Coordinates of C-alpha atoms in Angstrom, one line a residue:
M44 CA 128.7 114.0 93.6
S45 CA 130.5 110.9 94.9
V46 CA 130.0 109.6 98.4
D47 CA 132.9 109.9 100.8
V48 CA 133.0 106.4 102.3
F49 CA 135.2 107.5 105.2
E50 CA 132.9 110.4 106.1
L51 CA 129.6 108.6 105.7
G52 CA 130.9 105.5 107.4
H53 CA 132.9 107.1 110.1
E54 CA 131.3 104.7 112.7
H55 CA 132.1 101.6 110.6
E56 CA 135.1 99.3 111.2
Q57 CA 135.5 98.1 107.7
V58 CA 134.0 98.4 104.2
V59 CA 135.0 95.9 101.5
F60 CA 134.4 96.3 97.8
A61 CA 134.3 93.0 95.9
N62 CA 134.6 92.8 92.1
D63 CA 134.6 89.7 89.8
E64 CA 134.3 90.9 86.2
A65 CA 133.7 87.4 84.7
S66 CA 130.6 86.7 86.7
G67 CA 129.4 90.4 86.9
L68 CA 129.8 90.5 90.7
K69 CA 129.9 94.0 92.1
A70 CA 129.4 93.8 95.9
I71 CA 130.0 95.9 99.0
I72 CA 130.3 94.4 102.5
A73 CA 130.1 96.8 105.4
I74 CA 131.0 95.8 108.9
H75 CA 129.7 98.4 111.4
S76 CA 130.7 96.9 114.7
T77 CA 132.1 93.7 116.1
A78 CA 132.0 94.9 119.7
L79 CA 129.6 92.1 120.7
G80 CA 130.9 89.4 118.3
P81 CA 131.2 88.7 114.6
A82 CA 129.0 90.9 112.3
L83 CA 125.9 89.2 111.0
G84 CA 123.6 90.6 108.3
G85 CA 122.0 89.6 105.1
T86 CA 123.1 90.1 101.5
R87 CA 120.8 92.3 99.5
F88 CA 120.8 91.8 95.7
Y89 CA 119.3 94.9 94.2
P90 CA 119.5 97.1 91.0
Y91 CA 120.8 100.2 92.7
A92 CA 120.7 103.4 90.5
S93 CA 124.3 104.1 91.3
T94 CA 127.2 102.9 93.4
D95 CA 126.7 105.9 95.7
V96 CA 123.2 104.8 96.5
A97 CA 124.4 101.3 97.2
I98 CA 127.1 102.5 99.5
E99 CA 124.6 104.7 101.5
D100 CA 122.2 101.7 101.8
V101 CA 124.8 99.2 103.0
L102 CA 126.2 101.6 105.5
N103 CA 122.8 102.4 106.9
L104 CA 121.7 98.8 106.9
S105 CA 124.8 97.5 108.6
R106 CA 124.6 100.1 111.4
G107 CA 121.0 99.0 111.9
M108 CA 122.1 95.4 112.3
S109 CA 124.5 96.3 115.1
Y110 CA 121.6 97.9 117.0
K111 CA 119.3 95.1 116.2
A112 CA 121.7 92.4 117.4
A113 CA 122.5 94.3 120.6
L114 CA 118.8 94.9 121.5
A115 CA 118.0 91.3 120.7
G116 CA 120.6 90.2 123.3
L117 CA 122.7 88.4 120.8
D118 CA 126.5 88.1 121.0
L119 CA 126.8 89.4 117.4
G120 CA 127.8 92.6 115.7
G121 CA 126.3 94.3 112.8
G122 CA 127.2 94.0 109.1
K123 CA 125.4 93.9 105.7
A124 CA 126.3 93.3 102.1
V125 CA 124.8 94.5 98.8
I126 CA 125.2 93.0 95.4
I127 CA 124.5 95.6 92.7
G128 CA 122.4 94.4 89.8
D129 CA 119.0 92.8 88.9
P130 CA 118.9 89.4 90.6
T131 CA 116.4 88.1 88.0
T132 CA 119.0 88.5 85.2
L133 CA 122.4 88.7 86.9
K134 CA 122.2 86.0 89.6
S135 CA 124.2 82.8 88.8
E136 CA 126.0 80.0 90.6
G137 CA 129.3 81.5 89.5
L138 CA 128.5 85.0 90.8
L139 CA 127.3 83.6 94.2
R140 CA 130.3 81.4 94.6
A141 CA 132.6 84.3 93.7
Y142 CA 130.9 86.4 96.3
G143 CA 131.2 83.5 98.8
R144 CA 135.0 83.6 98.4
F145 CA 135.1 87.3 99.2
V146 CA 133.1 86.7 102.4
Q147 CA 135.4 83.8 103.3
S148 CA 138.4 86.2 102.9
L149 CA 137.2 88.1 105.9
G150 CA 138.0 85.1 108.1
G151 CA 134.7 85.1 110.0
R152 CA 134.4 88.8 110.9
Y153 CA 131.2 88.8 108.8
Y154 CA 128.5 86.1 108.5
T155 CA 126.0 86.5 105.6
A156 CA 122.4 85.5 105.3
C157 CA 119.3 86.2 103.1
D158 CA 117.9 89.6 102.4
V159 CA 115.9 91.3 99.5
G160 CA 116.8 89.5 96.3
T161 CA 118.5 86.4 97.9
N162 CA 117.1 83.2 99.4
S163 CA 118.2 80.1 101.2
L164 CA 119.2 78.3 98.0
D165 CA 121.5 81.2 97.2
M166 CA 123.1 80.8 100.7
D167 CA 123.7 77.1 99.8
D168 CA 125.6 78.2 96.7
I169 CA 127.6 80.8 98.7
A170 CA 128.4 78.2 101.3
R171 CA 130.1 76.0 98.7
E172 CA 133.0 78.6 98.9
C173 CA 132.4 80.0 102.4
S174 CA 132.1 78.8 106.0
F175 CA 130.4 81.9 107.3
V176 CA 126.9 81.6 106.0
T177 CA 123.5 81.4 107.8
G178 CA 120.0 81.3 106.5
R179 CA 120.7 78.1 104.6
S180 CA 118.0 75.7 103.4
V181 CA 116.5 73.1 105.8
A182 CA 118.0 70.4 103.6
H183 CA 121.5 71.7 104.5
G184 CA 120.7 72.0 108.2
G185 CA 119.8 75.7 108.1
A186 CA 116.9 77.8 109.4
G187 CA 115.3 78.1 106.0
D188 CA 112.9 81.0 105.5
S189 CA 113.7 83.7 108.1
S190 CA 110.5 85.6 107.3
V191 CA 108.6 83.2 109.6
L192 CA 110.1 84.5 112.8
T193 CA 110.5 88.0 111.4
A194 CA 106.7 88.2 111.2
Y195 CA 106.3 86.5 114.5
G196 CA 108.5 89.0 116.2
V197 CA 106.7 92.0 114.6
F198 CA 103.5 90.5 115.9
Q199 CA 104.9 90.3 119.4
G200 CA 106.1 93.9 119.2
M201 CA 102.6 94.9 118.0
R202 CA 101.0 93.1 120.9
A203 CA 103.3 95.1 123.3
A204 CA 102.3 98.3 121.6
A205 CA 98.6 97.5 121.8
E206 CA 99.0 96.9 125.5
Q207 CA 100.7 100.3 125.9
V208 CA 97.9 102.1 124.0
W209 CA 94.8 100.1 124.8
G210 CA 95.7 98.2 127.9
E211 CA 95.5 94.7 126.4
P212 CA 98.2 92.8 124.4
T213 CA 95.9 91.9 121.6
L214 CA 94.9 93.3 118.2
A215 CA 91.4 91.7 118.4
G216 CA 88.8 94.2 117.1
R217 CA 91.5 96.5 115.7
T218 CA 92.1 97.5 112.1
V219 CA 95.7 96.9 110.9
G220 CA 97.0 98.2 107.6
V221 CA 99.9 96.2 106.2
A222 CA 102.0 97.8 103.4
G223 CA 103.9 95.1 101.6
I224 CA 102.7 91.6 101.8
G225 CA 105.7 89.6 100.5
K226 CA 106.9 86.7 102.7
V227 CA 107.0 88.6 106.0
G228 CA 103.8 90.6 105.4
R229 CA 101.9 87.5 104.5
H230 CA 102.9 85.7 107.7
L231 CA 102.0 88.8 109.7
V232 CA 98.6 88.9 108.1
R233 CA 98.0 85.3 109.3
H234 CA 99.0 86.2 112.9
L235 CA 96.7 89.2 112.8
I236 CA 93.7 87.3 111.4
E237 CA 94.2 84.5 114.0
D238 CA 94.3 87.2 116.7
G239 CA 90.9 88.7 115.6
A240 CA 92.1 91.8 113.8
S241 CA 90.6 93.3 110.6
V242 CA 93.3 93.6 108.0
V243 CA 93.8 96.0 105.0
V244 CA 96.7 95.4 102.7
T245 CA 98.5 96.9 99.7
D246 CA 101.4 95.8 97.6
V247 CA 102.9 96.8 94.2
H248 CA 102.9 93.1 93.3
Q249 CA 99.3 92.3 92.5
P250 CA 99.9 88.4 92.6
S251 CA 100.9 88.9 96.3
V252 CA 97.7 90.7 97.0
D253 CA 95.7 88.0 95.2
A254 CA 97.5 85.2 97.1
V255 CA 96.7 86.8 100.5
R256 CA 93.0 87.4 99.6
D257 CA 92.7 83.8 98.3
E258 CA 93.9 82.5 101.7
F259 CA 92.1 85.1 103.8
P260 CA 89.0 86.4 101.9
Q261 CA 88.1 88.8 104.7
V262 CA 91.2 90.8 104.0
Q263 CA 90.6 94.1 102.2
A264 CA 92.9 95.5 99.6
V265 CA 93.5 99.1 98.6
A266 CA 95.3 100.5 95.5
D267 CA 98.5 101.8 97.0
T268 CA 100.3 102.9 100.2
E269 CA 98.9 106.4 99.8
A270 CA 95.4 105.1 100.0
L271 CA 96.3 102.8 102.9
V272 CA 97.8 105.5 105.2
A273 CA 94.8 107.7 104.4
A274 CA 92.4 104.9 105.5
P275 CA 90.9 104.7 109.0
L276 CA 93.5 102.4 110.8
D277 CA 94.4 101.5 114.4
V278 CA 97.8 100.2 113.4
Y279 CA 100.0 100.9 110.4
A280 CA 102.6 98.2 109.6
P281 CA 105.2 99.1 106.9
C282 CA 106.6 95.8 105.7
A283 CA 108.3 96.8 102.4
L284 CA 111.5 98.9 101.9
G285 CA 112.7 101.6 104.2
G286 CA 111.8 105.3 104.4
A287 CA 108.1 104.6 104.8
L288 CA 107.5 107.2 107.5
T289 CA 107.8 110.6 105.7
D290 CA 106.5 113.9 106.9
E291 CA 103.6 113.5 104.5
V292 CA 102.7 110.1 105.8
V293 CA 102.8 111.1 109.5
E294 CA 100.7 114.1 108.8
V295 CA 97.7 112.1 107.4
L296 CA 98.1 108.9 109.4
S297 CA 95.1 108.0 111.6
A298 CA 96.7 105.0 113.2
K299 CA 97.7 105.2 116.9
I300 CA 100.5 102.6 116.4
V301 CA 103.2 102.2 113.8
C302 CA 104.8 98.7 114.0
G303 CA 106.1 96.9 110.9
A304 CA 108.9 94.8 109.5
A305 CA 110.6 97.2 107.2
N306 CA 114.1 98.4 108.1
N307 CA 115.0 102.1 108.5
Q308 CA 111.4 103.2 108.5
L309 CA 112.0 106.8 109.6
A310 CA 112.7 108.8 106.4
H311 CA 114.9 111.3 108.3
P312 CA 115.9 112.3 111.8
G313 CA 113.1 114.1 113.6
V314 CA 110.2 112.0 112.2
E315 CA 110.2 110.1 115.6
K316 CA 109.3 113.4 117.3
Q317 CA 106.6 114.2 114.8
L318 CA 105.0 110.8 115.5
E319 CA 105.1 111.5 119.2
D320 CA 103.6 114.9 118.8
R321 CA 100.7 113.4 116.9
G322 CA 100.1 110.8 119.6
I323 CA 101.3 107.9 117.5
L324 CA 103.3 105.2 119.3
Y325 CA 106.2 104.0 117.2
A326 CA 107.6 100.5 117.8
P327 CA 111.2 100.9 116.6
D328 CA 111.8 98.8 113.5
Y329 CA 115.0 97.1 114.5
C330 CA 113.5 96.1 117.9
V331 CA 110.4 94.4 116.5
N332 CA 111.8 92.9 113.3
S333 CA 114.7 91.1 114.9
G334 CA 113.0 87.7 114.7
G335 CA 114.7 86.9 111.4
L336 CA 118.1 87.7 112.8
I337 CA 117.3 85.6 115.9
Q338 CA 116.3 82.7 113.6
V339 CA 119.4 82.7 111.4
A340 CA 121.7 83.4 114.3
D341 CA 120.4 80.2 115.9
E342 CA 122.1 78.2 113.1
L343 CA 125.4 79.1 114.8
E344 CA 124.4 76.7 117.6
G345 CA 122.9 74.0 115.4
F346 CA 119.4 75.2 114.4
S347 CA 116.4 74.6 116.6
F348 CA 113.2 76.3 115.5
E349 CA 111.6 75.9 119.0
R350 CA 114.6 77.6 120.7
A351 CA 114.7 80.4 118.1
Q352 CA 110.9 80.9 118.5
Q353 CA 111.3 81.1 122.2
R354 CA 113.9 83.8 121.9
A355 CA 111.8 85.7 119.4
T356 CA 108.9 85.6 121.8
G357 CA 111.1 87.8 124.0
I358 CA 110.6 90.6 121.5
F359 CA 107.4 91.3 123.4
D360 CA 109.3 92.1 126.6
T361 CA 112.1 93.9 124.8
T362 CA 109.5 96.2 123.2
R363 CA 107.9 96.8 126.6
S364 CA 111.3 97.8 128.0
V365 CA 111.8 100.3 125.2
F366 CA 108.4 101.9 125.9
E367 CA 109.2 102.0 129.6
L368 CA 112.6 103.7 129.1
A369 CA 110.9 106.1 126.7
R370 CA 108.4 107.0 129.4
T371 CA 111.0 107.4 132.2
D372 CA 113.5 109.3 130.1
G373 CA 110.9 111.4 128.4
V374 CA 112.1 110.6 124.9
P375 CA 110.5 109.0 121.8
P376 CA 110.7 105.1 121.6
A377 CA 113.2 105.3 118.8
I378 CA 115.7 107.2 121.0
A379 CA 115.0 104.8 123.9
A380 CA 115.7 101.8 121.7
D381 CA 119.0 103.4 120.6
R382 CA 120.0 104.0 124.2
L383 CA 119.3 100.4 125.3
A384 CA 121.3 99.0 122.3
E385 CA 124.2 101.5 122.8
R386 CA 124.3 100.7 126.6
R387 CA 124.7 97.0 125.8
M388 CA 127.3 97.5 123.1
R389 CA 129.3 99.8 125.5
D390 CA 129.0 97.7 128.7
V391 CA 129.6 94.3 127.0
G392 CA 131.6 95.5 124.1
R393 CA 134.3 97.1 126.3
L394 CA 135.2 93.6 127.4
R395 CA 136.0 92.5 123.9
G396 CA 137.1 95.3 121.6
V397 CA 137.3 94.5 117.9
W398 CA 136.3 90.9 117.3
L399 CA 138.9 88.6 115.7
P400 CA 138.4 85.0 114.8
R401 CA 140.1 82.4 116.9
R402 CA 143.6 81.4 115.8
L403 CA 143.5 77.9 114.2
G404 CA 146.2 75.3 115.0

């Protein structure tokens, strides 16, 4: 059964389908909101099982970017793009440049960046045809690998959660399970080890596990996510793809805190209540993983890592604010985070309406 884009994306301002048969490009760009400014969000290059699945993903991800930017205090809206296909076989200079021309055609309503399946060098290729690109390589004046501040921000959010649960903003002496140790997960492991935590990891990519254990021999590894969530943990950090917090996971989880880098961690509405009922504090994903967005957004001012890191440090206080509102309103933190983001989009966004690029000339 085909997805009804208008029904599923009824909150969205614009959805664009981009097709270039010669290069194999099949892309979807979704702009959820420009109430706070131009939409910014990465381009995901992934072999989706169907176009319907790709549409659902890009709509969900773009909505999450609006909330992420709003809660991070940025003057940016939310967008996302997906390129359908296997990046290991389909990605080419021609495809990326063709994609860049479609992004350019939106006139600055959407800025792209890296995501799953794309990197800074890809952004450099896209930028050869497009002015609205962030996450470029350092050699081209960009922020480079945004996983650095993504992991740093998750760590700040985890510190705020630890303070809420145990009274001190530290993971020292705690056991943290990290599911997914790609670029973000690996940086997060480093922060946790330096803070004095014990770390248990898992990843479907064995070389990633081997690399982390080579760098940090004290890290333990388990076979899969099922084994990880069943292990005795203080904190569970989902850092792979979304939907990690299912009914089954919540039922067996021993951790008192869930705080990770993955987007859209709640498998369905209502999981946030199940976490609360089990006494598990959930640090909303788009609140704590906004460091990468903060990092690439800083390029729009002329990139300064120190300035971006200072802004990402504020994720600690933002997460605190979410927990405080959750307590005063008597709602789960996921609901409180939504309320804070929606309040800013409403209060500031009403001054701007739909964002349009400045008229040239």
